[in-house]
């Protein structure tokens, strides 16, 4: 991948095959993206979000040291939504 700096921005380039390029043009049309720049920016933004989610997940795993993290109070478990609401009320001192 080639990177060139230019006054506060960088150019990132990668050579891809014709088949993938055709698929990406079709994807771009479906998503309302116009041109290679918008396609590449959208892909890089998605990659960045995925990496941020992975960093967060690893941080949670490290914090809990391999133990199962607790579910948020608003998430229903095997007991169903009513049990979840009851736990939430107890946690808020209303039940």
Coordinates of C-alpha atoms in Angstrom, one line a residue:
X1 CA 0.0 0.0 0.0
X2 CA 1.4 3.4 -1.0
X3 CA 0.9 6.4 1.2
X4 CA 1.7 10.0 0.2
X5 CA 1.4 13.0 2.5
X6 CA -0.2 16.1 1.2
X7 CA -0.9 19.2 3.4
X8 CA -2.9 17.6 6.2
X9 CA -4.1 14.5 4.3
X10 CA -2.6 11.3 2.9
X11 CA -3.3 9.3 -0.2
X12 CA -3.6 5.6 0.3
X13 CA -3.6 3.4 -2.7
X14 CA -3.9 -0.3 -3.4
X15 CA -4.1 -2.3 -6.6
X16 CA -7.2 -4.6 -6.8
X17 CA -8.4 -7.1 -9.3
X18 CA -10.9 -6.3 -12.0
X19 CA -13.5 -8.7 -10.5
X20 CA -13.4 -7.0 -7.1
X21 CA -13.4 -3.6 -8.7
X22 CA -16.6 -4.5 -10.6
X23 CA -18.2 -5.8 -7.4
X24 CA -17.3 -2.6 -5.5
X25 CA -18.7 -0.4 -8.2
X26 CA -22.0 -2.4 -7.9
X27 CA -21.9 -2.1 -4.1
X28 CA -21.2 1.6 -4.4
X29 CA -24.2 2.1 -6.6
X30 CA -26.4 0.2 -4.2
X31 CA -25.2 2.3 -1.3
X32 CA -25.3 5.7 -3.1
X33 CA -21.6 6.2 -3.2
X34 CA -20.1 7.9 -6.2
X35 CA -16.5 7.3 -7.3
X36 CA -13.5 5.5 -5.9
X37 CA -12.8 8.1 -3.3
X38 CA -16.1 7.7 -1.6
X39 CA -15.8 3.9 -1.8
X40 CA -12.3 3.9 -0.2
X41 CA -13.3 6.4 2.5
X42 CA -16.4 4.3 3.4
X43 CA -14.3 1.2 3.6
X44 CA -11.6 2.8 5.7
X45 CA -14.2 4.2 8.1
X46 CA -15.8 0.8 8.4
X47 CA -12.4 -0.8 9.1
X48 CA -11.7 1.9 11.8
X49 CA -15.1 1.3 13.5
X50 CA -14.4 -2.5 13.5
X51 CA -11.0 -2.0 15.1
X52 CA -12.5 0.3 17.7
X53 CA -15.1 -2.3 18.6
X54 CA -12.4 -4.9 18.8
X55 CA -10.3 -2.7 21.1
X56 CA -13.3 -2.2 23.4
X57 CA -14.1 -6.0 23.4
X58 CA -10.5 -6.8 24.3
X59 CA -10.6 -4.1 27.1
X60 CA -13.8 -5.7 28.6
X61 CA -12.2 -9.2 28.4
X62 CA -9.1 -7.9 30.1
X63 CA -11.0 -6.1 32.8
X64 CA -13.0 -9.3 33.6
X65 CA -10.0 -11.5 33.4
X66 CA -11.7 -14.3 31.4
X67 CA -14.8 -14.4 33.6
X68 CA -18.2 -13.8 31.9
X69 CA -19.1 -10.1 32.0
X70 CA -22.5 -9.4 33.5
X71 CA -25.4 -8.5 31.2
X72 CA -26.7 -4.9 31.4
X73 CA -29.8 -4.5 33.5
X74 CA -31.9 -3.7 30.4
X75 CA -31.0 -7.0 28.7
X76 CA -33.4 -9.9 29.1
X77 CA -31.9 -13.2 30.0
X78 CA -33.3 -16.8 30.1
X79 CA -35.9 -15.8 32.7
X80 CA -37.5 -13.4 30.2
X81 CA -38.2 -9.6 30.0
X82 CA -40.3 -9.6 33.2
X83 CA -37.5 -10.9 35.3
X84 CA -35.2 -8.4 33.7
X85 CA -37.6 -5.5 34.6
X86 CA -37.8 -6.8 38.2
X87 CA -34.0 -6.9 38.5
X88 CA -33.8 -3.4 37.1
X89 CA -36.4 -2.1 39.7
X90 CA -34.4 -3.7 42.5
X91 CA -31.2 -2.2 41.3
X92 CA -32.8 1.2 41.2
X93 CA -34.2 0.7 44.7
X94 CA -37.8 0.5 43.6
X95 CA -38.6 -3.1 44.2

